[in-house]
Tab-separated table of C-alpha atoms and ligand atoms in Angstrom:
chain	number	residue	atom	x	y	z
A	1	UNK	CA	-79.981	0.299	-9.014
A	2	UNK	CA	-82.761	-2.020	-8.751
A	3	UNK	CA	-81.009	-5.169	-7.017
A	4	UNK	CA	-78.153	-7.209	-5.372
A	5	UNK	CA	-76.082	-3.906	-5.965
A	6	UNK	CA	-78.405	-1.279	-3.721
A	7	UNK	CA	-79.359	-4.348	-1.061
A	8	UNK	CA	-75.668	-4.149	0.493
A	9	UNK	CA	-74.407	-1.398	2.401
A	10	UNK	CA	-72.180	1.074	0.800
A	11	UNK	CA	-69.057	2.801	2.478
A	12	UNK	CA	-70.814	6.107	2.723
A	13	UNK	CA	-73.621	4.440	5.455
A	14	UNK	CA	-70.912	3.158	7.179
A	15	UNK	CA	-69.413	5.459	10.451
A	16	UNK	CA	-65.563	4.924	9.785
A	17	UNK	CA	-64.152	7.791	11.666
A	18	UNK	CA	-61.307	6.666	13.294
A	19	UNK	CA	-62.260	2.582	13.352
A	20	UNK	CA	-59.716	-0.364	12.739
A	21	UNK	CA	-61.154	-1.043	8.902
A	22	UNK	CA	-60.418	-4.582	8.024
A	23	UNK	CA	-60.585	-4.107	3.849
A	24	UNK	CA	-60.327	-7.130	1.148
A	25	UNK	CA	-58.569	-5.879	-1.784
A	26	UNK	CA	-58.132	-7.666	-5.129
A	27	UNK	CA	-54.113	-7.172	-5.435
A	28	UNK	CA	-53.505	-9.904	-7.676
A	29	UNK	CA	-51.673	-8.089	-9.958
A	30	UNK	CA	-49.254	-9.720	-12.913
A	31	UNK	CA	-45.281	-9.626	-11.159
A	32	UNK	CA	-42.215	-10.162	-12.826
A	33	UNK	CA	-39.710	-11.139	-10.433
A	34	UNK	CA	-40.576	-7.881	-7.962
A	35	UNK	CA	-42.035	-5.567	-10.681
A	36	UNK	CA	-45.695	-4.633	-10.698
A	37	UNK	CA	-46.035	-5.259	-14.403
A	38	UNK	CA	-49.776	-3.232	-14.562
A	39	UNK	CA	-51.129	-2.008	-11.588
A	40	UNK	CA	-54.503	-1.060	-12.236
A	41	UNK	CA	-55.835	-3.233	-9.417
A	42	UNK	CA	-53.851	-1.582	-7.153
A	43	UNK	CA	-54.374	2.034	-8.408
A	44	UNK	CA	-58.472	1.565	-8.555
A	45	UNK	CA	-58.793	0.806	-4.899
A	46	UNK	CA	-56.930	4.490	-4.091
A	47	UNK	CA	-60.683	6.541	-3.621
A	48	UNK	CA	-61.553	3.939	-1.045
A	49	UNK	CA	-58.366	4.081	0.847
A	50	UNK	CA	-58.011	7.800	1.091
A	51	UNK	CA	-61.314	8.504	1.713
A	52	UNK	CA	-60.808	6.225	4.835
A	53	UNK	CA	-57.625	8.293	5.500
A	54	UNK	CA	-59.357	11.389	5.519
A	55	UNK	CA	-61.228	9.582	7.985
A	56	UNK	CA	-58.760	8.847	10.082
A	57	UNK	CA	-59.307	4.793	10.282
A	58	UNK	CA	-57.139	3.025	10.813
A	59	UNK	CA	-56.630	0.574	7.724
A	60	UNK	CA	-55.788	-3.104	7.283
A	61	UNK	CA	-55.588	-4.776	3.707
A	62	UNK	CA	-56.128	-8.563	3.061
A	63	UNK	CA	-55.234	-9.685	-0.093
A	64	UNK	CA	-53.950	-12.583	-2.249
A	65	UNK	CA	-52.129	-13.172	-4.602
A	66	UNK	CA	-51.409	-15.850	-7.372
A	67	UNK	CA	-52.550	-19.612	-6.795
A	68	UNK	CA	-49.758	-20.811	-3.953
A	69	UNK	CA	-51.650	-23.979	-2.689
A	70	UNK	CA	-51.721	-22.648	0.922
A	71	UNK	CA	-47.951	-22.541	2.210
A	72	UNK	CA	-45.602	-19.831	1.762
A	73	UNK	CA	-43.562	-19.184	-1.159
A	74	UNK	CA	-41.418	-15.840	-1.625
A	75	UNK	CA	-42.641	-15.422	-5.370
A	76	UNK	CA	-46.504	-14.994	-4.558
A	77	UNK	CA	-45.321	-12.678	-1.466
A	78	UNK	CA	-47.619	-9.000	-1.436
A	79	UNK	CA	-44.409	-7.524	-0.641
A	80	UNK	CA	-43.413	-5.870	-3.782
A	81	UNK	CA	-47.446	-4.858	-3.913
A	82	UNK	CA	-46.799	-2.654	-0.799
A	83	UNK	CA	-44.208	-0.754	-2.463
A	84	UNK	CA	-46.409	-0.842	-5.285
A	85	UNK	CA	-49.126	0.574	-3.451
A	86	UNK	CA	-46.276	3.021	-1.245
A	87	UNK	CA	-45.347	4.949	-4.613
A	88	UNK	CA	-48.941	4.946	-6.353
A	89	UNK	CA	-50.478	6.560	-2.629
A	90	UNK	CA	-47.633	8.075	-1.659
A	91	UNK	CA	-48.753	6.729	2.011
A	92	UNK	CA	-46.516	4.712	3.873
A	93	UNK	CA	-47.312	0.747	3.747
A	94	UNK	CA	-46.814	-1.049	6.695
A	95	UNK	CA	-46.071	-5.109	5.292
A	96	UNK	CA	-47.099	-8.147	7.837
A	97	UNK	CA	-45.528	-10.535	6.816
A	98	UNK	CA	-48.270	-13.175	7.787
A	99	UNK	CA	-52.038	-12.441	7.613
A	100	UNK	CA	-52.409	-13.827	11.284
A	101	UNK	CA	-50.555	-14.483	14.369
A	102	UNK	CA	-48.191	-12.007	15.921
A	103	UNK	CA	-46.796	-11.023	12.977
A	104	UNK	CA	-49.841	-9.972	11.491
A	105	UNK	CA	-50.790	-8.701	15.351
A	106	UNK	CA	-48.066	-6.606	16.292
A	107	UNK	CA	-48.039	-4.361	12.607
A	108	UNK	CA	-51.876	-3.756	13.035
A	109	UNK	CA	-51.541	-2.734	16.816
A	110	UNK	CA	-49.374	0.000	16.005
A	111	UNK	CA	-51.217	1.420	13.211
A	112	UNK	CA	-52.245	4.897	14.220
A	113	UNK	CA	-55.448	6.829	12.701
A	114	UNK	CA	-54.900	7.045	8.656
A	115	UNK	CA	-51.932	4.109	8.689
A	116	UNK	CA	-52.276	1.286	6.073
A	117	UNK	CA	-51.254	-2.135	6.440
A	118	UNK	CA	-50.926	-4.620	4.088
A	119	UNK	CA	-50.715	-8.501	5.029
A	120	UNK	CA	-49.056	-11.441	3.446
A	121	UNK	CA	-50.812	-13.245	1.289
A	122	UNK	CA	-53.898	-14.800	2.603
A	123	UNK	CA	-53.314	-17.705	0.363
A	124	UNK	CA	-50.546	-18.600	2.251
A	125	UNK	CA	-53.045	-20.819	4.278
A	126	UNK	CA	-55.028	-23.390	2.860
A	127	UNK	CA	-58.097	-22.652	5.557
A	128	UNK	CA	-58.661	-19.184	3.188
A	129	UNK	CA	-59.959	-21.015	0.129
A	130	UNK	CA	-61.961	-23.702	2.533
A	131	UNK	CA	-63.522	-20.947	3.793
A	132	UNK	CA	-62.748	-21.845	7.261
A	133	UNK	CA	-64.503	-20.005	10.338
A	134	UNK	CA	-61.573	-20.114	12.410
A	135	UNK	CA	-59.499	-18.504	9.937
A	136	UNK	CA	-62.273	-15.812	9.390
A	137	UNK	CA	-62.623	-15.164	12.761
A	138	UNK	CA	-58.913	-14.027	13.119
A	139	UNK	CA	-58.843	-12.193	10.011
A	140	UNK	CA	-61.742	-10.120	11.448
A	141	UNK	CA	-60.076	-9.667	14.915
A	142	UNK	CA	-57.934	-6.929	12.778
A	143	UNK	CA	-60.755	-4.617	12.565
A	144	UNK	CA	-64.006	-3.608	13.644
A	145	UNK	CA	-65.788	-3.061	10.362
A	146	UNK	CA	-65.533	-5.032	7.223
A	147	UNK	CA	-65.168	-3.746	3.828
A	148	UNK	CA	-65.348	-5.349	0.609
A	149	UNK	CA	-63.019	-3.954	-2.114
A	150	UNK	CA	-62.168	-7.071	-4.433
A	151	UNK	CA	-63.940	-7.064	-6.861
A	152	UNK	CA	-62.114	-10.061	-8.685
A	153	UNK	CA	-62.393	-12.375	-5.688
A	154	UNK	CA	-66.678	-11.504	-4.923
A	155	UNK	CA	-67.820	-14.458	-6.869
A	156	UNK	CA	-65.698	-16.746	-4.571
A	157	UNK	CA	-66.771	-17.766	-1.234
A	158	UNK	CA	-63.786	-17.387	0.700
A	159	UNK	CA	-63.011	-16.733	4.161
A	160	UNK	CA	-61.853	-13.212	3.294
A	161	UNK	CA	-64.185	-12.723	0.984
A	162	UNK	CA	-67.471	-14.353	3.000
A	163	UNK	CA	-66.103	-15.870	6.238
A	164	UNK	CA	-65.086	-12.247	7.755
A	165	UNK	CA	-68.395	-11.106	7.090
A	166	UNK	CA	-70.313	-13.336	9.520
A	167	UNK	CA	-68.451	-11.556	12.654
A	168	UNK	CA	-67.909	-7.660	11.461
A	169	UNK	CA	-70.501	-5.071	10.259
A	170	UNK	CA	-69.694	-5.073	6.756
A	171	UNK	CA	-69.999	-2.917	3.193
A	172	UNK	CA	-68.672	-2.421	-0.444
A	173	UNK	CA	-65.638	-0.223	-1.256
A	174	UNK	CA	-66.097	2.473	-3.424
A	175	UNK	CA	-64.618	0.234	-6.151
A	176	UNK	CA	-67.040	-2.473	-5.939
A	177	UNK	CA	-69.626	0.388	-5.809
A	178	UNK	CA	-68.361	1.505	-9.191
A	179	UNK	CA	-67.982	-1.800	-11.089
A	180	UNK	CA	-71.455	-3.044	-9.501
A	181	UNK	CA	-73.372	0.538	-10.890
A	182	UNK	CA	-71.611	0.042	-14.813
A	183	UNK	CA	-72.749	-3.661	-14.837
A	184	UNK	CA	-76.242	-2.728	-13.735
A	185	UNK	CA	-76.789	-0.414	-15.812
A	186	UNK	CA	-75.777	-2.568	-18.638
A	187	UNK	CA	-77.907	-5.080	-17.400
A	188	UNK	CA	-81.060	-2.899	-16.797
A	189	UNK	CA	-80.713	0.077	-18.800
A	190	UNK	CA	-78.687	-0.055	-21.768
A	191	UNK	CA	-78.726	2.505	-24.707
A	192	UNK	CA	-79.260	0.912	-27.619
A	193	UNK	CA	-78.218	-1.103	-29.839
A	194	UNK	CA	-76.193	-2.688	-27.160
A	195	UNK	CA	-73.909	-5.019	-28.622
A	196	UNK	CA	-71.881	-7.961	-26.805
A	197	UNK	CA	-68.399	-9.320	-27.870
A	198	UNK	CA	-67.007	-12.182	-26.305
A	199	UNK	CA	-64.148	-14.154	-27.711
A	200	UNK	CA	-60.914	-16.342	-25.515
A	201	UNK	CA	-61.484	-20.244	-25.775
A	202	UNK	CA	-63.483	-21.977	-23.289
A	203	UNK	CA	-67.221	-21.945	-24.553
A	204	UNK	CA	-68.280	-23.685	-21.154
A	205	UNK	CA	-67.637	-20.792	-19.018
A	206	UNK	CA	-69.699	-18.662	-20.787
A	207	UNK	CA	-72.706	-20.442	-22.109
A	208	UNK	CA	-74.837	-18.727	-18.766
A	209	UNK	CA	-73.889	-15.208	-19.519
A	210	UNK	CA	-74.356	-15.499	-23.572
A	211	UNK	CA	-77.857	-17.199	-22.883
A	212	UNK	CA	-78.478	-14.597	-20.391
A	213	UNK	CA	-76.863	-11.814	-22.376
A	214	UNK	CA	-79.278	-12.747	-25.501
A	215	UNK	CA	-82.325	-11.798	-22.906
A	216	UNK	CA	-80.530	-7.675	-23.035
A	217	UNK	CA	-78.629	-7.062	-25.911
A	218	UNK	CA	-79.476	-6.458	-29.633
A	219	UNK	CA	-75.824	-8.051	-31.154
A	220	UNK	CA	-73.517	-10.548	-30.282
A	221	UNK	CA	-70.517	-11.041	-32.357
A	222	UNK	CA	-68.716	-14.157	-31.282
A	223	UNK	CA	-64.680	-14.654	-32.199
A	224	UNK	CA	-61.944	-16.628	-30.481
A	225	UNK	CA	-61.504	-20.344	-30.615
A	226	UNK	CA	-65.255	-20.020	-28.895
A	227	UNK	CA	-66.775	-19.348	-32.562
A	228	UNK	CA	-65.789	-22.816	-33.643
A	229	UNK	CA	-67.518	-24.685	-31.519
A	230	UNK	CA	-70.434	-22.196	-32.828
A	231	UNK	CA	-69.369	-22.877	-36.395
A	232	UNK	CA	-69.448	-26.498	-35.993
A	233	UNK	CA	-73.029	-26.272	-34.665
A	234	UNK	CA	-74.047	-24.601	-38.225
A	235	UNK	CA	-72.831	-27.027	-39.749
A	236	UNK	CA	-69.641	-25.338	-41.122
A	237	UNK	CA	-66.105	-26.831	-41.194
A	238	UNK	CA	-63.257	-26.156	-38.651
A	239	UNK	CA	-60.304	-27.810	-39.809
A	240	UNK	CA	-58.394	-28.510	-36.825
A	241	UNK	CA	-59.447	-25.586	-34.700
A	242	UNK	CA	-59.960	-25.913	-30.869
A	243	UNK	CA	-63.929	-27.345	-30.291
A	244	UNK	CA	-65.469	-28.302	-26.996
A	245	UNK	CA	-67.498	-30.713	-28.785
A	246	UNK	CA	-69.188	-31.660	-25.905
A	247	UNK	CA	-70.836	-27.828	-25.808
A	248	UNK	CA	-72.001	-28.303	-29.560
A	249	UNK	CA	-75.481	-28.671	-27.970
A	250	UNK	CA	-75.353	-25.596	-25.961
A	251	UNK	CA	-74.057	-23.477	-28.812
A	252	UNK	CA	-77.315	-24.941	-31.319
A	253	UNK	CA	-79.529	-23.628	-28.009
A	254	UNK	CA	-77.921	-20.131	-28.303
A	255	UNK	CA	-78.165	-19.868	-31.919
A	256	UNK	CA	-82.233	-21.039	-31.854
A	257	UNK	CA	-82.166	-18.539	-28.761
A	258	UNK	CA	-80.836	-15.595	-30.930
A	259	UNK	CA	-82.968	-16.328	-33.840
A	260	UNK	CA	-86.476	-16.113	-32.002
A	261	UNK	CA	-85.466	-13.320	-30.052
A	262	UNK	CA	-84.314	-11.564	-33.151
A	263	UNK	CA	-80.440	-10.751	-31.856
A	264	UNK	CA	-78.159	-10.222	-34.357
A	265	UNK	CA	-75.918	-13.204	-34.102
A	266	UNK	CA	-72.616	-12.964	-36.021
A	267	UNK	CA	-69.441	-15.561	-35.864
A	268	UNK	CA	-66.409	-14.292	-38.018
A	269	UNK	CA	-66.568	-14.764	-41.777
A	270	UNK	CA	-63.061	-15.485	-42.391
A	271	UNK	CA	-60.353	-16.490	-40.187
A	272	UNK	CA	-56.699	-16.399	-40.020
A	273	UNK	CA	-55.473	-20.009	-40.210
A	274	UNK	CA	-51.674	-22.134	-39.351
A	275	UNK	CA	-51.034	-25.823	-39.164
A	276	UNK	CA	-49.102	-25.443	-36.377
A	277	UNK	CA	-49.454	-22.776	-33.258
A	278	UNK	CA	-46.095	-20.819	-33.540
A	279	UNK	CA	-45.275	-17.370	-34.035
A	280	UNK	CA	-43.627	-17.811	-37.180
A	281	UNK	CA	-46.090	-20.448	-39.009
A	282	UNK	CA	-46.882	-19.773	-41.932
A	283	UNK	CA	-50.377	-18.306	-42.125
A	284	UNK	CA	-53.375	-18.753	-44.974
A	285	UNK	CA	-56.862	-16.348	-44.823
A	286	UNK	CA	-59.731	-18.126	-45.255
A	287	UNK	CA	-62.068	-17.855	-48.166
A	288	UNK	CA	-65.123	-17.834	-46.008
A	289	UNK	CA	-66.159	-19.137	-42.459
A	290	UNK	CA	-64.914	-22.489	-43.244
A	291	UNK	CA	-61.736	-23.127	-41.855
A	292	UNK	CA	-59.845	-25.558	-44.745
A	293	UNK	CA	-59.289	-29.019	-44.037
A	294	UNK	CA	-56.262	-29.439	-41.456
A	295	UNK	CA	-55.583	-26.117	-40.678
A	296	UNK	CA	-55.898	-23.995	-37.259
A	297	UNK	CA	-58.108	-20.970	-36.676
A	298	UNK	CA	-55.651	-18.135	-35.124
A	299	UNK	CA	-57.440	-15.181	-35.051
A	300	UNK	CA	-60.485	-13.549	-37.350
A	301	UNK	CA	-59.884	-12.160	-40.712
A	302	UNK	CA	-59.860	-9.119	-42.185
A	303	UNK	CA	-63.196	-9.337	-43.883
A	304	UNK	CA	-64.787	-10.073	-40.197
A	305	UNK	CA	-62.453	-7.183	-38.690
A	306	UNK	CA	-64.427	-4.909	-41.043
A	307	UNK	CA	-67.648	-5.907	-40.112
A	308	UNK	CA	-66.923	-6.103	-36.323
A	309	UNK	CA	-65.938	-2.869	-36.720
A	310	UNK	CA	-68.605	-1.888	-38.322
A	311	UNK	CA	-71.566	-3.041	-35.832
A	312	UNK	CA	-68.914	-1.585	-32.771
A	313	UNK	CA	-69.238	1.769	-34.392
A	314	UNK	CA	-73.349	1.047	-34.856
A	315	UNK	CA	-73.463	0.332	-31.222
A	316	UNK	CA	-74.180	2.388	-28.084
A	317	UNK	CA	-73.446	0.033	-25.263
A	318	UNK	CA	-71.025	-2.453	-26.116
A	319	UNK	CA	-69.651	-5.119	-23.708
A	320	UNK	CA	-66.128	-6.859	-24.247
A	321	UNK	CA	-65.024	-10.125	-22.716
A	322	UNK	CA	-62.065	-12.469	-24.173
A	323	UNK	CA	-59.981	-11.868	-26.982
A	324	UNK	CA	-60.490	-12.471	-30.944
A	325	UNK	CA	-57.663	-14.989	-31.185
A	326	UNK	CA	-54.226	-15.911	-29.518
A	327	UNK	CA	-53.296	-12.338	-28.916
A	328	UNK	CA	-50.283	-13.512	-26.969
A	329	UNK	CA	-48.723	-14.588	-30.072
A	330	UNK	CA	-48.229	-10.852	-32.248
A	331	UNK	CA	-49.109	-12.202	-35.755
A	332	UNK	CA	-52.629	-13.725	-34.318
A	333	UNK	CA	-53.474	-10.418	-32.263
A	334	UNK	CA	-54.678	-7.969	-34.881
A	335	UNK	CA	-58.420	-8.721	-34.185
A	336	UNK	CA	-57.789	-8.240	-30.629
A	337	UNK	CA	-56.628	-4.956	-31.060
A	338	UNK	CA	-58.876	-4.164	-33.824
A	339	UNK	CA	-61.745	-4.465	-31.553
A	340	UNK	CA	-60.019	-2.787	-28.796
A	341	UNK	CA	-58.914	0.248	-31.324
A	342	UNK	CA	-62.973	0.593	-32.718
A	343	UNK	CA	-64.290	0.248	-29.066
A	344	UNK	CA	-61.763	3.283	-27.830
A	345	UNK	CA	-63.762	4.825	-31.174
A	346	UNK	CA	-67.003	4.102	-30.060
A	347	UNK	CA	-66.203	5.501	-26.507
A	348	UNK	CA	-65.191	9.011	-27.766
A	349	UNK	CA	-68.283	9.154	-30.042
A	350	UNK	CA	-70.490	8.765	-26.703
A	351	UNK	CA	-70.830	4.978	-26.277
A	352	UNK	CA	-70.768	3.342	-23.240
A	353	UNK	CA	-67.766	0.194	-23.462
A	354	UNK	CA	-66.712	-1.998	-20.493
A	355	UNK	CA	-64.338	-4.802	-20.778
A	356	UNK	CA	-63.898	-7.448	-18.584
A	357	UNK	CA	-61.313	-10.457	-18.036
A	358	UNK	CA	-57.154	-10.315	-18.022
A	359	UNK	CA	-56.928	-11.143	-21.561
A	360	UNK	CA	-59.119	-8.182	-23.028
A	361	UNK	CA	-57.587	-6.080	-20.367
A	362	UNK	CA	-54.539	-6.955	-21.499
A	363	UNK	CA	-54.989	-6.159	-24.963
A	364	UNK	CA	-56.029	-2.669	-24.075
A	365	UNK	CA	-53.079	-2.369	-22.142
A	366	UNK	CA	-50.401	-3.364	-25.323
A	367	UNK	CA	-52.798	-1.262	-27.323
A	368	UNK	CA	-52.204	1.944	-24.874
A	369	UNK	CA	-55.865	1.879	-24.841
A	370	UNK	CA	-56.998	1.480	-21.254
A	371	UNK	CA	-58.349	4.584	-20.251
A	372	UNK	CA	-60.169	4.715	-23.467
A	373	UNK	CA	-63.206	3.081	-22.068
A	374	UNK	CA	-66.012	3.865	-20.200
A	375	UNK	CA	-65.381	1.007	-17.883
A	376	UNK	CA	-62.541	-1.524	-17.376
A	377	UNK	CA	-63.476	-4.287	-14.820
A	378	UNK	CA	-61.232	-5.765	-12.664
A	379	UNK	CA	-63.217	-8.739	-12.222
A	380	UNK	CA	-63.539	-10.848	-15.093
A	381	UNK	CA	-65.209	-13.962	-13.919
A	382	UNK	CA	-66.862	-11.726	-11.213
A	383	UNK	CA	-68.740	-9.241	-13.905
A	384	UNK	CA	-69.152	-12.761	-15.966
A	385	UNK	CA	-71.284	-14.168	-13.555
A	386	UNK	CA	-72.814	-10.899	-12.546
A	387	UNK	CA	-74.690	-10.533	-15.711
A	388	UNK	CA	-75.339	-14.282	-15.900
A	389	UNK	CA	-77.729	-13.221	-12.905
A	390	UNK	CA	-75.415	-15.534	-10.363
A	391	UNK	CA	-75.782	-14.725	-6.488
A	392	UNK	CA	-72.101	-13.217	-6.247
A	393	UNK	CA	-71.520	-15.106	-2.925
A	394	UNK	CA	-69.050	-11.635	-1.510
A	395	UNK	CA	-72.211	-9.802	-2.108
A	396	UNK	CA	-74.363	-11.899	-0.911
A	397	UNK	CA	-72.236	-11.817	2.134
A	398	UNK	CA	-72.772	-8.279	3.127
A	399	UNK	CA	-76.957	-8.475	1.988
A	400	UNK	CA	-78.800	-6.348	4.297
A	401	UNK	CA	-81.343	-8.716	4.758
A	402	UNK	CA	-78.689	-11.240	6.395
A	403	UNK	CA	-79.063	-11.267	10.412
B	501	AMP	P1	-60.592	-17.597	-21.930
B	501	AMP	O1	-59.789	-17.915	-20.711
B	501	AMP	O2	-61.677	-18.556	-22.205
B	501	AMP	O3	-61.062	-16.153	-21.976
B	501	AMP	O4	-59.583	-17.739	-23.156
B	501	AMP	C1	-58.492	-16.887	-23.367
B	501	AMP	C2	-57.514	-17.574	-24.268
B	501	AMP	O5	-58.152	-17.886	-25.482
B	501	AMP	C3	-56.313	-16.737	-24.630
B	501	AMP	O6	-55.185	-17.233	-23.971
B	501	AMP	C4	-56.200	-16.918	-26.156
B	501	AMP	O7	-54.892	-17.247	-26.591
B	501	AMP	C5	-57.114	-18.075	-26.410
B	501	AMP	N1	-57.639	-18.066	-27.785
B	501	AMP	C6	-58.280	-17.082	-28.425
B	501	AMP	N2	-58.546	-17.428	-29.692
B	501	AMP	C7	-58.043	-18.663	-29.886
B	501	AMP	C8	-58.002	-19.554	-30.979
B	501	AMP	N3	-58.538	-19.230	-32.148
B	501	AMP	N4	-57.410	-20.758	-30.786
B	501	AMP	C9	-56.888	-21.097	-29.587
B	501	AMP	N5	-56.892	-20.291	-28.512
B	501	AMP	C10	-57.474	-19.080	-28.655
């Protein structure tokens, strides 16, 4: 590894034996009421923890969970995450049941060597998302080394994610370790032809990593409502399908991009159109890429499911982000899990597949398909803006060349 990824320090040149370990986790894990509905966030961070068990440390998680504009609320409480975390370790979870104060004070001061404890929500105050030195600077009087483990939060500059940092020693986890060597290497040295999918609606969030992606791979195959803002670029009718007509622009550049650099730049050639988003509209298949006059782009078609499939199988690195149409709703998901089924495919015949972002996750999940792939991030807009080249300010945090 050639940059930001070797330039921070990794657990294994850090001296843990026995320290108070203060480590950010990304526990933001999908809850129904108190159930853990998938728990892969939770489960991924398990090398990191027991190898600092085996070390005897003395471990404190920060986490957060949800979006509860900085006071308490009992539905975005970690609580049902310890026991999550309790059963999938089988190591007792000590719950705070504030990330400061005495609360937070009197669990971690009676944490012996190889104890975990998990505190509330750091979301619970606002000062977390301001990224406020105060705040930092009694998250970090929990511990006396700092280690970064959330991957999904490393792209925001948070107290807990970049605050802490200025006043411990600090280094990856193991699973930010992992995530950073897979996107590297697809970055710097991909077998070919490596082959990018990205699909989910908003174009604007992704313009930097397709124009940056067109720089590495060999194929992009573009589905979701993002391929009609694409379409309407070329010229080609949409019906009433979502556009960001304001990125028309944009999507011209990466077309003209893909063309002089020779990348294989393919939008669906039929489509599975409604009038009306419901589950039980009544549905029409395209003739072509043109969607007809006042109908709604759903999904892709079956002609472009067939040729999808057909470059996935072609392909020996293949990156997934965002989903072919609205998978939520069953009769618009079958290109979702059409790509997820021939990636699974590809990954058995020796290709190298990572997906990134909740929705494709998700998909993979429904499909039983998760640990089909070579690599499942945790951090969708974090491995976004990873390969767009962006300064991941969590990283940047922990850079050996800081003071
Ligand atoms: P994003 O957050 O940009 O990755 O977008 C994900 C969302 O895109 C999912 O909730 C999908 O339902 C939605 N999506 C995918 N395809 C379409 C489509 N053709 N029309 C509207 N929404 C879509």
């Amino acid at each position: 590894m050639e940059d930001k990824a070797l330039k921070v320090r990794r657990l294994q040149e850090m001296d843990v034996q026995g320290k108070r370990v203060l480590v950010r986790v990304d526990y933001n894990v999908p809850l129904k009421g108190e159930k853990v509905l998938d728990n892969t966030r939770i489960r991924e961070t398990l090398p990191t923890l027991k190898r600092l068990i085996e070390a005897e440390a003395k471990i404190v998680l920060i986490a957060h969970l949800g979006r509860p504009k900085g006071k308490p609320e009992g539905k975005h409480s970690l609580k049902p995450v310890a026991a999550e975390l309790e059963k999938l370790s089988k190591y007792k979870v000590n719950f705070a049941a504030d990330c400061i104060g005495e609360a937070a004070d009197s669990v971690v001061s009676k944490l012996s060597g190889g104890e975990i404890a998990l505190l509330e929500n750091l979301r619970f105050h606002p000062e977390e998302e301001k990224n406020d030195a105060g705040f930092a600077k009694q998250l970090a009087k929990h511990g006396e080394l700092f280690i970064q483990e959330a991957f999904g939060a490393i792209h925001r500059a948070h107290a807990s994610t970049t605050g802490v940092a200025k006043f411990l020693p600090g280094c990856i986890g193991l699973l930010v370790q992992k995530e950073l060597e897979f996107l590297d290497r697809v970055i710097n040295n991909p077998q070919r032809p490596f082959l990018a999918i990205l699909g989910g609606a908003k174009v604007s969030d992704k313009i930097g990593v397709t124009l940056r992606l067109l720089d590495r791979v060999d194929g992009m195959l573009i589905g979701g409502a993002m391929c009609y803002t694409f379409l309407q670029a070329q010229g080609v009718s949409i019906g009433k399908s979502l556009l960001e007509a304001e990125r028309v622009e944009d999507a011209k550049r990466i077309i003209e991009k893909a063309y002089s650099k020779e990348v294989e730049l393919l939008l669906p050639a039929d489509h599975l159109a409604v009038k009306e988003i419901k589950e039980d509209a009544s549905t029409q298949l395209s003739q072509g890429m043109a969607v007809p006059e006042g109908w709604i782009g759903v999904d892709i078609g079956p002609r472009s499911i067939e040729i999808f499939q057909e470059k996935i199988a072609a392909a020996k690195t293949i990156f997934w982000n965002g989903p072919m149409g609205i998978f939520e709703m069953k009769p618009f998901s079958k290109g979702s899990f059409a790509v997820a089924k021939a990636m699974a495919e590809a990954t058995a015949k020796g290709a190298v597949t990572i997906v990134g972002g909740g929705d494709s996750l998700a998909v993979l999940g429904q499909a039983g398909l998760s640990g089909k792939m070579s690599h499942c991030s945790t951090g969708g807009g974090a491995s976004l803006e990873f390969l767009e080249g962006k300064l991941l300010p969590g990283l940047a945090a922990l850079s050996k060349e800081q003071p």
